[in-house]
C-alpha cells in the first residue's frame, strides 16, 4: 500500500513516518458495529506534530484533535502520537523524519505551506493525498481592521484623521502573523477612509509576557499618542492589557485593544470592556476537518488541496454567543 498523506490544521503537510519520542499517544479503537466492519478495520498510525505545546491556541487545537479521534466509530483503530516541536525547527523536522521512518500512515503538521509548496505535488501520484486545513489569516486581519473602523470614533481618539497604532506581531516568519499585520491596517484604511501611522511594530512570538513587555515600553515611549494596540493573537493582547492597566489607561475610553483567537480570557475581557475585540479562530472546526480528512485519506479518498474554515468577529455585540 502506498502511504503518503498529510494534513494540516492551522497549517499542515502530509507524509509517512513514525515516532519514537512520543509526547502523547492515544489509542482509540472505534467499536465496529457489524462483523464486516471489524473484518475491514485498520490499524492507523497518526503522527501529529505541533510547533510548540506551550501555546494557548495550539493547545486548544491539539486537545480537540485527540478528542475527536476518540469519537470516531468507523471500525478502525487510531493510534495517535502527538509531539512537541518545542519551538525548534530542527527538533520538529527530526520528529517528522521519525514519523516517516516508522511508517506512519497520516501526518498532521501545523503551519500553512506556501502555495508553491502546495503545488509541488500537482500532477504526481501524491496529488489528493495532502491538504491544508486552516483559516485564511487575511480574513482575521481584515476583521480586526473592521472592528476598529466600526467604532463610533473609528479609533481616532485624538480626532486628527490618522490612526496612531502599535502592532504586536506573532512570529514574523509565520504567514498568520504576516497577513494579520498587513490586512488589519489595509482594511482599516479602506473601511474608515482614515490614514494610519505605525508608532512601533515588534515581534511578540505569540507570547503573553512578550506582549506585555512590548506594550509597556511603547506606552512609556509614546504615551497618549497610542490609540490602538493591534495584537496578532489574544495571548499577546492579554499581556498588552496588563501593561495598559499598569500605565493607568482605560480600554474603550482612551485606548483600544485587539487580538485574535477568542481565548476564554479574552472573551471575558471583551464582555467587561477591558478588550475591544478579537476574532474567533475556530479550533473546533479546524481540528474536526483535519481529522475528517485524515480518515478520508486512510480510506483512499482523494483530498482537495485546501479546506478553509471561517473566522468570526467578536465584539461586545456578540461576545455572549
Ligand atoms: C495562530 C494563532 C496563534 C498561534 C499561532 C501558532 O493561528 O492565532 O495564537 O497559536 O497560530 O502558529
PDB file of C-alpha atoms in Angstrom, residues 24-308:
ATOM      1  CA  UNK A  24       1.330  11.821  23.939  1.00  0.00           C
ATOM      2  CA  UNK A  25      -0.059   8.688  22.417  1.00  0.00           C
ATOM      3  CA  UNK A  26      -3.704   7.819  22.395  1.00  0.00           C
ATOM      4  CA  UNK A  27      -5.159   4.636  21.061  1.00  0.00           C
ATOM      5  CA  UNK A  28      -8.720   4.733  20.004  1.00  0.00           C
ATOM      6  CA  UNK A  29     -10.442   1.638  18.798  1.00  0.00           C
ATOM      7  CA  UNK A  30     -13.697   2.528  17.259  1.00  0.00           C
ATOM      8  CA  UNK A  31     -16.212  -0.191  18.112  1.00  0.00           C
ATOM      9  CA  UNK A  32     -17.251  -1.955  14.966  1.00  0.00           C
ATOM     10  CA  UNK A  33     -20.965  -2.298  14.708  1.00  0.00           C
ATOM     11  CA  UNK A  34     -21.006  -5.085  12.159  1.00  0.00           C
ATOM     12  CA  UNK A  35     -18.758  -8.079  11.643  1.00  0.00           C
ATOM     13  CA  UNK A  36     -17.935  -6.920   8.164  1.00  0.00           C
ATOM     14  CA  UNK A  37     -16.592  -3.649   9.576  1.00  0.00           C
ATOM     15  CA  UNK A  38     -14.490  -5.487  12.134  1.00  0.00           C
ATOM     16  CA  UNK A  39     -13.029  -7.509   9.324  1.00  0.00           C
ATOM     17  CA  UNK A  40     -12.053  -4.372   7.418  1.00  0.00           C
ATOM     18  CA  UNK A  41     -10.936  -2.350  10.457  1.00  0.00           C
ATOM     19  CA  UNK A  42      -7.416  -0.965  10.053  1.00  0.00           C
ATOM     20  CA  UNK A  43      -4.711  -0.022  12.493  1.00  0.00           C
ATOM     21  CA  UNK A  44      -3.887   3.556  11.633  1.00  0.00           C
ATOM     22  CA  UNK A  45      -0.803   5.312  12.930  1.00  0.00           C
ATOM     23  CA  UNK A  46      -1.369   9.060  13.092  1.00  0.00           C
ATOM     24  CA  UNK A  47       1.519  11.413  13.794  1.00  0.00           C
ATOM     25  CA  UNK A  48       0.689  14.927  14.956  1.00  0.00           C
ATOM     26  CA  UNK A  49       3.455  17.496  15.054  1.00  0.00           C
ATOM     27  CA  UNK A  50       2.736  20.718  16.949  1.00  0.00           C
ATOM     28  CA  UNK A  51       5.299  23.520  16.657  1.00  0.00           C
ATOM     29  CA  UNK A  52       5.120  24.202  20.399  1.00  0.00           C
ATOM     30  CA  UNK A  53       2.903  22.789  23.173  1.00  0.00           C
ATOM     31  CA  UNK A  54       3.338  25.979  25.195  1.00  0.00           C
ATOM     32  CA  UNK A  55       0.920  27.992  23.036  1.00  0.00           C
ATOM     33  CA  UNK A  56      -2.646  28.639  24.194  1.00  0.00           C
ATOM     34  CA  UNK A  57      -4.337  28.351  20.841  1.00  0.00           C
ATOM     35  CA  UNK A  58      -2.368  25.315  19.684  1.00  0.00           C
ATOM     36  CA  UNK A  59      -3.250  23.597  22.976  1.00  0.00           C
ATOM     37  CA  UNK A  60      -6.967  24.004  22.261  1.00  0.00           C
ATOM     38  CA  UNK A  61      -6.397  22.697  18.757  1.00  0.00           C
ATOM     39  CA  UNK A  62      -4.317  19.677  19.688  1.00  0.00           C
ATOM     40  CA  UNK A  63      -6.649  18.644  22.516  1.00  0.00           C
ATOM     41  CA  UNK A  64      -9.549  18.768  20.096  1.00  0.00           C
ATOM     42  CA  UNK A  65      -7.666  16.595  17.564  1.00  0.00           C
ATOM     43  CA  UNK A  66      -7.204  13.985  20.263  1.00  0.00           C
ATOM     44  CA  UNK A  67     -10.808  14.230  21.499  1.00  0.00           C
ATOM     45  CA  UNK A  68     -12.262  13.993  18.044  1.00  0.00           C
ATOM     46  CA  UNK A  69     -10.228  10.926  17.046  1.00  0.00           C
ATOM     47  CA  UNK A  70     -11.696   9.381  20.202  1.00  0.00           C
ATOM     48  CA  UNK A  71     -15.251   9.869  18.931  1.00  0.00           C
ATOM     49  CA  UNK A  72     -14.741   8.038  15.613  1.00  0.00           C
ATOM     50  CA  UNK A  73     -16.762   4.881  15.196  1.00  0.00           C
ATOM     51  CA  UNK A  74     -15.650   3.563  11.843  1.00  0.00           C
ATOM     52  CA  UNK A  75     -14.129   0.256  12.966  1.00  0.00           C
ATOM     53  CA  UNK A  76     -10.543   1.470  12.567  1.00  0.00           C
ATOM     54  CA  UNK A  77      -8.047   1.759  15.413  1.00  0.00           C
ATOM     55  CA  UNK A  78      -6.318   5.141  15.516  1.00  0.00           C
ATOM     56  CA  UNK A  79      -3.024   5.289  17.366  1.00  0.00           C
ATOM     57  CA  UNK A  80      -2.426   8.996  17.713  1.00  0.00           C
ATOM     58  CA  UNK A  81       1.026  10.263  18.659  1.00  0.00           C
ATOM     59  CA  UNK A  82       1.338  13.982  19.346  1.00  0.00           C
ATOM     60  CA  UNK A  83       4.772  15.551  19.569  1.00  0.00           C
ATOM     61  CA  UNK A  84       6.042  18.883  20.845  1.00  0.00           C
ATOM     62  CA  UNK A  85       8.375  20.707  18.430  1.00  0.00           C
ATOM     63  CA  UNK A  86       9.327  22.997  21.365  1.00  0.00           C
ATOM     64  CA  UNK A  87       9.507  25.979  19.043  1.00  0.00           C
ATOM     65  CA  UNK A  88      12.606  24.499  17.405  1.00  0.00           C
ATOM     66  CA  UNK A  89      12.530  23.828  13.659  1.00  0.00           C
ATOM     67  CA  UNK A  90      15.359  21.270  13.763  1.00  0.00           C
ATOM     68  CA  UNK A  91      13.608  19.370  16.534  1.00  0.00           C
ATOM     69  CA  UNK A  92      10.314  19.342  14.656  1.00  0.00           C
ATOM     70  CA  UNK A  93      11.945  18.209  11.403  1.00  0.00           C
ATOM     71  CA  UNK A  94      13.612  15.386  13.281  1.00  0.00           C
ATOM     72  CA  UNK A  95      10.288  14.307  14.770  1.00  0.00           C
ATOM     73  CA  UNK A  96       8.656  14.309  11.352  1.00  0.00           C
ATOM     74  CA  UNK A  97      11.553  12.333   9.849  1.00  0.00           C
ATOM     75  CA  UNK A  98      10.998   9.761  12.576  1.00  0.00           C
ATOM     76  CA  UNK A  99       7.282   9.555  11.827  1.00  0.00           C
ATOM     77  CA  UNK A 100       8.195   8.842   8.216  1.00  0.00           C
ATOM     78  CA  UNK A 101      10.905   6.323   9.068  1.00  0.00           C
ATOM     79  CA  UNK A 102       8.488   4.475  11.326  1.00  0.00           C
ATOM     80  CA  UNK A 103       5.927   4.181   8.582  1.00  0.00           C
ATOM     81  CA  UNK A 104       3.145   6.327   9.995  1.00  0.00           C
ATOM     82  CA  UNK A 105       0.014   6.421   7.873  1.00  0.00           C
ATOM     83  CA  UNK A 106      -1.055  10.040   8.296  1.00  0.00           C
ATOM     84  CA  UNK A 107       0.680  13.163   9.496  1.00  0.00           C
ATOM     85  CA  UNK A 108      -0.979  16.287  10.816  1.00  0.00           C
ATOM     86  CA  UNK A 109       1.536  19.110  10.961  1.00  0.00           C
ATOM     87  CA  UNK A 110       0.936  22.706  11.846  1.00  0.00           C
ATOM     88  CA  UNK A 111       1.890  25.652   9.650  1.00  0.00           C
ATOM     89  CA  UNK A 112       0.480  26.710   6.299  1.00  0.00           C
ATOM     90  CA  UNK A 113       2.861  25.808   3.457  1.00  0.00           C
ATOM     91  CA  UNK A 114       3.421  28.338   0.690  1.00  0.00           C
ATOM     92  CA  UNK A 115       1.200  27.987  -2.353  1.00  0.00           C
ATOM     93  CA  UNK A 116       4.262  26.997  -4.324  1.00  0.00           C
ATOM     94  CA  UNK A 117       4.986  24.114  -1.950  1.00  0.00           C
ATOM     95  CA  UNK A 118       1.354  23.062  -2.044  1.00  0.00           C
ATOM     96  CA  UNK A 119       1.535  22.836  -5.829  1.00  0.00           C
ATOM     97  CA  UNK A 120       4.703  20.763  -5.784  1.00  0.00           C
ATOM     98  CA  UNK A 121       2.729  17.506  -5.863  1.00  0.00           C
ATOM     99  CA  UNK A 122       0.256  18.578  -8.543  1.00  0.00           C
ATOM    100  CA  UNK A 123       0.189  16.039 -11.331  1.00  0.00           C
ATOM    101  CA  UNK A 124       2.082  13.443  -9.275  1.00  0.00           C
ATOM    102  CA  UNK A 125       0.835  10.240  -7.672  1.00  0.00           C
ATOM    103  CA  UNK A 126       0.617  12.129  -4.405  1.00  0.00           C
ATOM    104  CA  UNK A 127      -1.949  14.653  -5.573  1.00  0.00           C
ATOM    105  CA  UNK A 128      -5.045  14.343  -3.412  1.00  0.00           C
ATOM    106  CA  UNK A 129      -3.007  12.839  -0.575  1.00  0.00           C
ATOM    107  CA  UNK A 130      -2.056  16.091   1.069  1.00  0.00           C
ATOM    108  CA  UNK A 131      -4.099  19.075   2.059  1.00  0.00           C
ATOM    109  CA  UNK A 132      -4.112  22.223   4.097  1.00  0.00           C
ATOM    110  CA  UNK A 133      -6.887  22.664   6.635  1.00  0.00           C
ATOM    111  CA  UNK A 134      -6.989  26.045   8.227  1.00  0.00           C
ATOM    112  CA  UNK A 135      -8.280  29.552   8.334  1.00  0.00           C
ATOM    113  CA  UNK A 136      -7.298  32.324   5.934  1.00  0.00           C
ATOM    114  CA  UNK A 137      -5.288  34.691   8.095  1.00  0.00           C
ATOM    115  CA  UNK A 138      -6.069  37.579   5.756  1.00  0.00           C
ATOM    116  CA  UNK A 139      -9.670  37.346   6.949  1.00  0.00           C
ATOM    117  CA  UNK A 140      -8.669  37.630  10.621  1.00  0.00           C
ATOM    118  CA  UNK A 141      -6.597  40.734   9.863  1.00  0.00           C
ATOM    119  CA  UNK A 142      -9.445  42.302   7.935  1.00  0.00           C
ATOM    120  CA  UNK A 143     -11.867  41.599  10.768  1.00  0.00           C
ATOM    121  CA  UNK A 144      -9.564  43.333  13.255  1.00  0.00           C
ATOM    122  CA  UNK A 145      -9.389  46.389  10.987  1.00  0.00           C
ATOM    123  CA  UNK A 146     -13.171  46.430  10.576  1.00  0.00           C
ATOM    124  CA  UNK A 147     -13.809  46.222  14.311  1.00  0.00           C
ATOM    125  CA  UNK A 148     -11.774  49.408  14.798  1.00  0.00           C
ATOM    126  CA  UNK A 149     -13.217  51.163  11.725  1.00  0.00           C
ATOM    127  CA  UNK A 150     -16.739  50.432  13.013  1.00  0.00           C
ATOM    128  CA  UNK A 151     -16.156  52.149  16.381  1.00  0.00           C
ATOM    129  CA  UNK A 152     -18.045  55.450  16.771  1.00  0.00           C
ATOM    130  CA  UNK A 153     -14.769  57.412  16.620  1.00  0.00           C
ATOM    131  CA  UNK A 154     -13.126  54.905  14.220  1.00  0.00           C
ATOM    132  CA  UNK A 155     -10.452  54.508  16.864  1.00  0.00           C
ATOM    133  CA  UNK A 156      -9.226  58.031  16.139  1.00  0.00           C
ATOM    134  CA  UNK A 157      -9.318  59.206  19.733  1.00  0.00           C
ATOM    135  CA  UNK A 158      -7.498  62.479  19.136  1.00  0.00           C
ATOM    136  CA  UNK A 159      -9.541  63.291  16.029  1.00  0.00           C
ATOM    137  CA  UNK A 160      -6.546  64.108  13.810  1.00  0.00           C
ATOM    138  CA  UNK A 161      -7.775  61.925  10.933  1.00  0.00           C
ATOM    139  CA  UNK A 162      -4.952  59.416  11.414  1.00  0.00           C
ATOM    140  CA  UNK A 163      -4.972  56.254  13.490  1.00  0.00           C
ATOM    141  CA  UNK A 164      -1.813  56.036  15.590  1.00  0.00           C
ATOM    142  CA  UNK A 165      -1.208  52.394  16.432  1.00  0.00           C
ATOM    143  CA  UNK A 166       1.233  49.841  17.801  1.00  0.00           C
ATOM    144  CA  UNK A 167       1.448  46.420  16.122  1.00  0.00           C
ATOM    145  CA  UNK A 168       2.498  43.446  18.242  1.00  0.00           C
ATOM    146  CA  UNK A 169       3.364  40.662  15.845  1.00  0.00           C
ATOM    147  CA  UNK A 170       3.473  36.903  16.347  1.00  0.00           C
ATOM    148  CA  UNK A 171       6.374  35.049  14.788  1.00  0.00           C
ATOM    149  CA  UNK A 172       7.125  37.202  11.717  1.00  0.00           C
ATOM    150  CA  UNK A 173       8.015  34.127   9.657  1.00  0.00           C
ATOM    151  CA  UNK A 174       4.522  32.749  10.162  1.00  0.00           C
ATOM    152  CA  UNK A 175       2.043  33.623   7.450  1.00  0.00           C
ATOM    153  CA  UNK A 176      -0.658  34.225  10.079  1.00  0.00           C
ATOM    154  CA  UNK A 177       1.470  36.984  11.573  1.00  0.00           C
ATOM    155  CA  UNK A 178       2.310  38.461   8.181  1.00  0.00           C
ATOM    156  CA  UNK A 179      -1.263  38.561   6.917  1.00  0.00           C
ATOM    157  CA  UNK A 180      -2.792  39.804  10.162  1.00  0.00           C
ATOM    158  CA  UNK A 181      -0.254  42.617  10.331  1.00  0.00           C
ATOM    159  CA  UNK A 182      -0.859  43.676   6.756  1.00  0.00           C
ATOM    160  CA  UNK A 183      -4.598  43.200   6.361  1.00  0.00           C
ATOM    161  CA  UNK A 184      -5.693  44.719   9.678  1.00  0.00           C
ATOM    162  CA  UNK A 185      -4.266  48.032   8.547  1.00  0.00           C
ATOM    163  CA  UNK A 186      -5.190  47.950   4.853  1.00  0.00           C
ATOM    164  CA  UNK A 187      -8.773  47.010   5.699  1.00  0.00           C
ATOM    165  CA  UNK A 188      -8.969  49.672   8.406  1.00  0.00           C
ATOM    166  CA  UNK A 189      -7.891  52.328   5.926  1.00  0.00           C
ATOM    167  CA  UNK A 190     -10.321  51.108   3.311  1.00  0.00           C
ATOM    168  CA  UNK A 191     -13.354  50.938   5.582  1.00  0.00           C
ATOM    169  CA  UNK A 192     -12.675  54.025   7.729  1.00  0.00           C
ATOM    170  CA  UNK A 193     -11.303  56.270   4.983  1.00  0.00           C
ATOM    171  CA  UNK A 194      -8.710  57.495   7.507  1.00  0.00           C
ATOM    172  CA  UNK A 195      -4.938  57.266   7.384  1.00  0.00           C
ATOM    173  CA  UNK A 196      -2.731  55.284   9.741  1.00  0.00           C
ATOM    174  CA  UNK A 197       0.585  55.889  11.438  1.00  0.00           C
ATOM    175  CA  UNK A 198       2.550  52.968  12.839  1.00  0.00           C
ATOM    176  CA  UNK A 199       4.266  54.095  16.031  1.00  0.00           C
ATOM    177  CA  UNK A 200       6.001  50.760  16.549  1.00  0.00           C
ATOM    178  CA  UNK A 201       5.973  47.138  15.432  1.00  0.00           C
ATOM    179  CA  UNK A 202       7.711  44.415  17.457  1.00  0.00           C
ATOM    180  CA  UNK A 203       7.685  40.645  17.369  1.00  0.00           C
ATOM    181  CA  UNK A 204       5.998  39.098  20.386  1.00  0.00           C
ATOM    182  CA  UNK A 205       6.163  35.474  19.160  1.00  0.00           C
ATOM    183  CA  UNK A 206       2.535  34.819  20.205  1.00  0.00           C
ATOM    184  CA  UNK A 207       3.645  35.098  23.832  1.00  0.00           C
ATOM    185  CA  UNK A 208       1.800  36.884  26.656  1.00  0.00           C
ATOM    186  CA  UNK A 209       4.893  38.019  28.572  1.00  0.00           C
ATOM    187  CA  UNK A 210       6.417  39.475  25.413  1.00  0.00           C
ATOM    188  CA  UNK A 211       3.142  41.213  24.588  1.00  0.00           C
ATOM    189  CA  UNK A 212       3.166  42.826  27.996  1.00  0.00           C
ATOM    190  CA  UNK A 213       6.762  43.981  27.710  1.00  0.00           C
ATOM    191  CA  UNK A 214       6.332  45.485  24.240  1.00  0.00           C
ATOM    192  CA  UNK A 215       3.109  47.289  25.193  1.00  0.00           C
ATOM    193  CA  UNK A 216       4.649  48.598  28.418  1.00  0.00           C
ATOM    194  CA  UNK A 217       7.652  50.033  26.553  1.00  0.00           C
ATOM    195  CA  UNK A 218       5.507  51.604  23.865  1.00  0.00           C
ATOM    196  CA  UNK A 219       3.071  53.140  26.336  1.00  0.00           C
ATOM    197  CA  UNK A 220       6.017  54.692  28.139  1.00  0.00           C
ATOM    198  CA  UNK A 221       7.615  55.884  24.930  1.00  0.00           C
ATOM    199  CA  UNK A 222       4.555  57.159  23.057  1.00  0.00           C
ATOM    200  CA  UNK A 223       2.096  57.821  25.924  1.00  0.00           C
ATOM    201  CA  UNK A 224      -1.290  59.183  24.846  1.00  0.00           C
ATOM    202  CA  UNK A 225      -0.318  59.043  21.185  1.00  0.00           C
ATOM    203  CA  UNK A 226      -1.139  55.324  21.177  1.00  0.00           C
ATOM    204  CA  UNK A 227      -4.774  54.982  20.096  1.00  0.00           C
ATOM    205  CA  UNK A 228      -4.879  51.286  19.244  1.00  0.00           C
ATOM    206  CA  UNK A 229      -2.772  48.241  20.060  1.00  0.00           C
ATOM    207  CA  UNK A 230      -3.236  45.524  17.439  1.00  0.00           C
ATOM    208  CA  UNK A 231      -2.000  42.111  18.573  1.00  0.00           C
ATOM    209  CA  UNK A 232      -1.678  39.186  16.174  1.00  0.00           C
ATOM    210  CA  UNK A 233      -3.173  36.924  18.844  1.00  0.00           C
ATOM    211  CA  UNK A 234      -5.026  37.030  22.164  1.00  0.00           C
ATOM    212  CA  UNK A 235      -2.159  35.778  24.317  1.00  0.00           C
ATOM    213  CA  UNK A 236      -0.161  38.908  23.437  1.00  0.00           C
ATOM    214  CA  UNK A 237      -3.300  41.044  23.856  1.00  0.00           C
ATOM    215  CA  UNK A 238      -3.739  39.672  27.387  1.00  0.00           C
ATOM    216  CA  UNK A 239      -0.181  40.808  28.094  1.00  0.00           C
ATOM    217  CA  UNK A 240      -0.831  44.201  26.494  1.00  0.00           C
ATOM    218  CA  UNK A 241      -3.961  44.556  28.663  1.00  0.00           C
ATOM    219  CA  UNK A 242      -1.818  44.155  31.785  1.00  0.00           C
ATOM    220  CA  UNK A 243       0.513  46.895  30.524  1.00  0.00           C
ATOM    221  CA  UNK A 244      -2.441  49.155  29.695  1.00  0.00           C
ATOM    222  CA  UNK A 245      -3.788  48.821  33.239  1.00  0.00           C
ATOM    223  CA  UNK A 246      -0.328  49.393  34.725  1.00  0.00           C
ATOM    224  CA  UNK A 247       0.024  52.558  32.627  1.00  0.00           C
ATOM    225  CA  UNK A 248      -3.284  53.871  34.030  1.00  0.00           C
ATOM    226  CA  UNK A 249      -5.012  53.755  30.658  1.00  0.00           C
ATOM    227  CA  UNK A 250      -8.588  52.509  30.092  1.00  0.00           C
ATOM    228  CA  UNK A 251      -9.653  50.397  27.136  1.00  0.00           C
ATOM    229  CA  UNK A 252     -12.714  51.817  25.407  1.00  0.00           C
ATOM    230  CA  UNK A 253     -12.040  55.274  26.860  1.00  0.00           C
ATOM    231  CA  UNK A 254      -8.509  56.334  25.982  1.00  0.00           C
ATOM    232  CA  UNK A 255      -7.138  53.326  24.058  1.00  0.00           C
ATOM    233  CA  UNK A 256      -8.366  50.307  22.063  1.00  0.00           C
ATOM    234  CA  UNK A 257      -7.037  46.745  22.118  1.00  0.00           C
ATOM    235  CA  UNK A 258      -7.466  43.954  19.549  1.00  0.00           C
ATOM    236  CA  UNK A 259      -6.497  40.273  19.482  1.00  0.00           C
ATOM    237  CA  UNK A 260      -7.212  37.083  17.526  1.00  0.00           C
ATOM    238  CA  UNK A 261      -8.222  33.564  18.693  1.00  0.00           C
ATOM    239  CA  UNK A 262     -11.113  34.215  21.116  1.00  0.00           C
ATOM    240  CA  UNK A 263      -9.455  32.586  24.120  1.00  0.00           C
ATOM    241  CA  UNK A 264     -11.785  32.321  27.120  1.00  0.00           C
ATOM    242  CA  UNK A 265      -9.889  35.065  28.986  1.00  0.00           C
ATOM    243  CA  UNK A 266     -10.144  37.400  26.018  1.00  0.00           C
ATOM    244  CA  UNK A 267     -13.888  36.792  25.767  1.00  0.00           C
ATOM    245  CA  UNK A 268     -14.360  37.678  29.448  1.00  0.00           C
ATOM    246  CA  UNK A 269     -12.394  40.866  28.888  1.00  0.00           C
ATOM    247  CA  UNK A 270     -14.496  41.845  25.896  1.00  0.00           C
ATOM    248  CA  UNK A 271     -17.612  41.210  27.992  1.00  0.00           C
ATOM    249  CA  UNK A 272     -16.335  43.503  30.753  1.00  0.00           C
ATOM    250  CA  UNK A 273     -14.948  46.100  28.349  1.00  0.00           C
ATOM    251  CA  UNK A 274     -11.223  45.673  29.020  1.00  0.00           C
ATOM    252  CA  UNK A 275     -10.599  44.496  25.461  1.00  0.00           C
ATOM    253  CA  UNK A 276     -12.160  45.991  22.315  1.00  0.00           C
ATOM    254  CA  UNK A 277     -12.473  42.878  20.193  1.00  0.00           C
ATOM    255  CA  UNK A 278     -10.995  39.650  18.925  1.00  0.00           C
ATOM    256  CA  UNK A 279     -11.518  37.224  16.060  1.00  0.00           C
ATOM    257  CA  UNK A 280     -12.596  33.640  16.744  1.00  0.00           C
ATOM    258  CA  UNK A 281     -10.012  31.225  15.347  1.00  0.00           C
ATOM    259  CA  UNK A 282     -12.229  28.154  15.092  1.00  0.00           C
ATOM    260  CA  UNK A 283     -10.051  25.396  16.561  1.00  0.00           C
ATOM    261  CA  UNK A 284     -13.031  23.024  16.765  1.00  0.00           C
ATOM    262  CA  UNK A 285     -13.837  23.145  13.081  1.00  0.00           C
ATOM    263  CA  UNK A 286     -10.161  23.118  12.113  1.00  0.00           C
ATOM    264  CA  UNK A 287      -9.440  20.074  14.276  1.00  0.00           C
ATOM    265  CA  UNK A 288     -12.546  18.201  13.112  1.00  0.00           C
ATOM    266  CA  UNK A 289     -11.878  18.906   9.455  1.00  0.00           C
ATOM    267  CA  UNK A 290      -8.252  17.812   9.758  1.00  0.00           C
ATOM    268  CA  UNK A 291      -9.312  14.534  11.369  1.00  0.00           C
ATOM    269  CA  UNK A 292     -12.093  14.001   8.812  1.00  0.00           C
ATOM    270  CA  UNK A 293      -9.509  14.486   6.061  1.00  0.00           C
ATOM    271  CA  UNK A 294      -7.183  12.006   7.763  1.00  0.00           C
ATOM    272  CA  UNK A 295      -9.956   9.425   7.792  1.00  0.00           C
ATOM    273  CA  UNK A 296     -10.805  10.069   4.152  1.00  0.00           C
ATOM    274  CA  UNK A 297      -7.169   9.708   3.165  1.00  0.00           C
ATOM    275  CA  UNK A 298      -6.848   6.455   5.089  1.00  0.00           C
ATOM    276  CA  UNK A 299      -9.870   5.166   3.204  1.00  0.00           C
ATOM    277  CA  UNK A 300      -8.215   6.019  -0.080  1.00  0.00           C
ATOM    278  CA  UNK A 301     -10.336   9.054  -0.879  1.00  0.00           C
ATOM    279  CA  UNK A 302      -8.664  11.942  -2.667  1.00  0.00           C
ATOM    280  CA  UNK A 303      -8.397  15.208  -0.762  1.00  0.00           C
ATOM    281  CA  UNK A 304      -8.820  18.740  -2.041  1.00  0.00           C
ATOM    282  CA  UNK A 305      -5.752  20.948  -1.769  1.00  0.00           C
ATOM    283  CA  UNK A 306      -7.428  23.300   0.728  1.00  0.00           C
ATOM    284  CA  UNK A 307     -10.219  23.159   3.297  1.00  0.00           C
ATOM    285  CA  UNK A 308     -10.905  26.637   4.665  1.00  0.00           C
TER     286      UNK A 308
END
